Coordinates of C-alpha atoms in Angstrom, one line a residue:
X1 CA 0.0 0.0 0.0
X2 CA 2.7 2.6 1.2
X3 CA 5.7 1.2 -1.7
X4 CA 5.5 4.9 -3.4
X5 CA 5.8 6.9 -0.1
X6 CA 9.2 7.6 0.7
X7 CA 9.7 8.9 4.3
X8 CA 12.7 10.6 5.4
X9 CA 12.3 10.7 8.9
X10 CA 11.0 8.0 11.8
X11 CA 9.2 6.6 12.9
X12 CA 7.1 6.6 9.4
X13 CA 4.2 8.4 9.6
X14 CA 1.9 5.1 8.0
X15 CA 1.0 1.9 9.7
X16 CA -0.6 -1.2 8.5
X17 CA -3.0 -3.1 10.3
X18 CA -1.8 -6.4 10.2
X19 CA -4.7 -8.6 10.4
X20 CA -7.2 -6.2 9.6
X21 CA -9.1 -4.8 12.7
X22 CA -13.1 -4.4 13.4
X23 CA -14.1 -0.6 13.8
X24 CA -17.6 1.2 13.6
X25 CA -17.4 4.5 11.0
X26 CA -19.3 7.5 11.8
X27 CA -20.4 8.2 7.9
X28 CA -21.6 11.7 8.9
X29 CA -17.8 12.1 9.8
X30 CA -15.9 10.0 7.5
X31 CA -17.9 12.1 4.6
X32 CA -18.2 15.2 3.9
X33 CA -21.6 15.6 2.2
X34 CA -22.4 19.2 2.0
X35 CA -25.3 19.0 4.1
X36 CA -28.3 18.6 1.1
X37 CA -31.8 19.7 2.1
X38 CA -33.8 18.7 5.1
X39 CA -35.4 15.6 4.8
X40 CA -38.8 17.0 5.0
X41 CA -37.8 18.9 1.5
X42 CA -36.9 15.7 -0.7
X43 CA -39.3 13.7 -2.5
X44 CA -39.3 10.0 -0.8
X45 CA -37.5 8.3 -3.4
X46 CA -34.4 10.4 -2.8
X47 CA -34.6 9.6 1.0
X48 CA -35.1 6.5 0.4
X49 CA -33.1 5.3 -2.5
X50 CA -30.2 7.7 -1.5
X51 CA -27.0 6.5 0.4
X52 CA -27.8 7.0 4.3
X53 CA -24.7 9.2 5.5
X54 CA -26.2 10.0 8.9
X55 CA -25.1 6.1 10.4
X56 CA -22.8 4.4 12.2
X57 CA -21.8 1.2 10.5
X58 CA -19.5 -1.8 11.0
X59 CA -16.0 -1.6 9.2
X60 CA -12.5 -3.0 8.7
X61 CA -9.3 -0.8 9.4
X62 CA -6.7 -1.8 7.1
X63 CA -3.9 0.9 7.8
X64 CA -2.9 4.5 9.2
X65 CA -1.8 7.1 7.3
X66 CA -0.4 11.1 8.8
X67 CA -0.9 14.1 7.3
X68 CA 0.9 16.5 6.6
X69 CA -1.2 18.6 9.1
X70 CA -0.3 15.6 12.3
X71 CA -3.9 13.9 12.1
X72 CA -4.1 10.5 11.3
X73 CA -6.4 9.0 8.7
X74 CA -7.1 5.1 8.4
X75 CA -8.1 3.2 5.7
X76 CA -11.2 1.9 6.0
X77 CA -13.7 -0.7 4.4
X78 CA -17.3 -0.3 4.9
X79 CA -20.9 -0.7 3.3
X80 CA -23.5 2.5 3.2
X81 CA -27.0 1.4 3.2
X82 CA -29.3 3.6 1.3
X83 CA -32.3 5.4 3.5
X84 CA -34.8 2.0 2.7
X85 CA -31.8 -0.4 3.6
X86 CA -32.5 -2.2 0.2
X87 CA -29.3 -1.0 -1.4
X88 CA -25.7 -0.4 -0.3
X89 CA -22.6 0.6 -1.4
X90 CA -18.9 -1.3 -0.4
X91 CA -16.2 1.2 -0.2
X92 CA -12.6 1.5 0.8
X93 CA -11.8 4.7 1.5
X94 CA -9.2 7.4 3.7
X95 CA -11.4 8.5 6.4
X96 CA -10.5 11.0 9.6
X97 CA -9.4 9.0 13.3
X98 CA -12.5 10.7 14.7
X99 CA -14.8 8.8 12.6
X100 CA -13.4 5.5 13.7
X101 CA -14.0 3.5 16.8
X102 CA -12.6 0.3 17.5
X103 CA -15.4 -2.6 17.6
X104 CA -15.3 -5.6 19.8
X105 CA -16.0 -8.4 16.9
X106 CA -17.6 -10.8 19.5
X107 CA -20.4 -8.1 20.3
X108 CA -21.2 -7.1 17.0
X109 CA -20.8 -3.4 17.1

């Protein structure tokens, strides 16, 4: 993941999380959205056929990443349910340390 990143300095600012470890992502955090409308403005089939950012859902962590800035961003794969929960999306993506929470994977969230 990190073979064109060539720190200078330690320790590097990336880690990989080797296995993989359960976290919860905060999607209202993890993406920025712009805010849209109120949901009393949309028609239904955008609430309901749109991707649900306002949820916490279950993830993997795969690695940690610094910026240049000194926060730390992980890499993180998840699925985003749509507002009926008939459709989702699977992403990996680079996503802030405040969205992420670790999750016990015996509990389930």
């Amino acid at each position: 993941m990190f073979e064109r990143w060539q720190a200078v300095h330690d320790p590097k600012p990336w880690r990989t999380v080797d296995p993989p470890r359960p976290v919860t992502v905060d999607l209202a955090t993890a993406i920025s959205h712009g805010g849209g409308r109120l949901a009393h403005d949309l028609p239904l089939r955008v609430r309901a056929d749109g991707l649900n950012l306002d949820v916490q859902v279950p993830g993997v962590l795969h690695a940690w990443a610094r910026t240049s800035r000194g926060a730390w961003l992980g890499a993180c794969t998840f699925t985003i349910p749509t507002g009926n929960k008939l459709g989702s999306l699977t992403v990996t993506q680079w996503c802030p340390a405040t969205a992420i929470t670790p999750r016990d994977p015996d509990r389930g969230r």
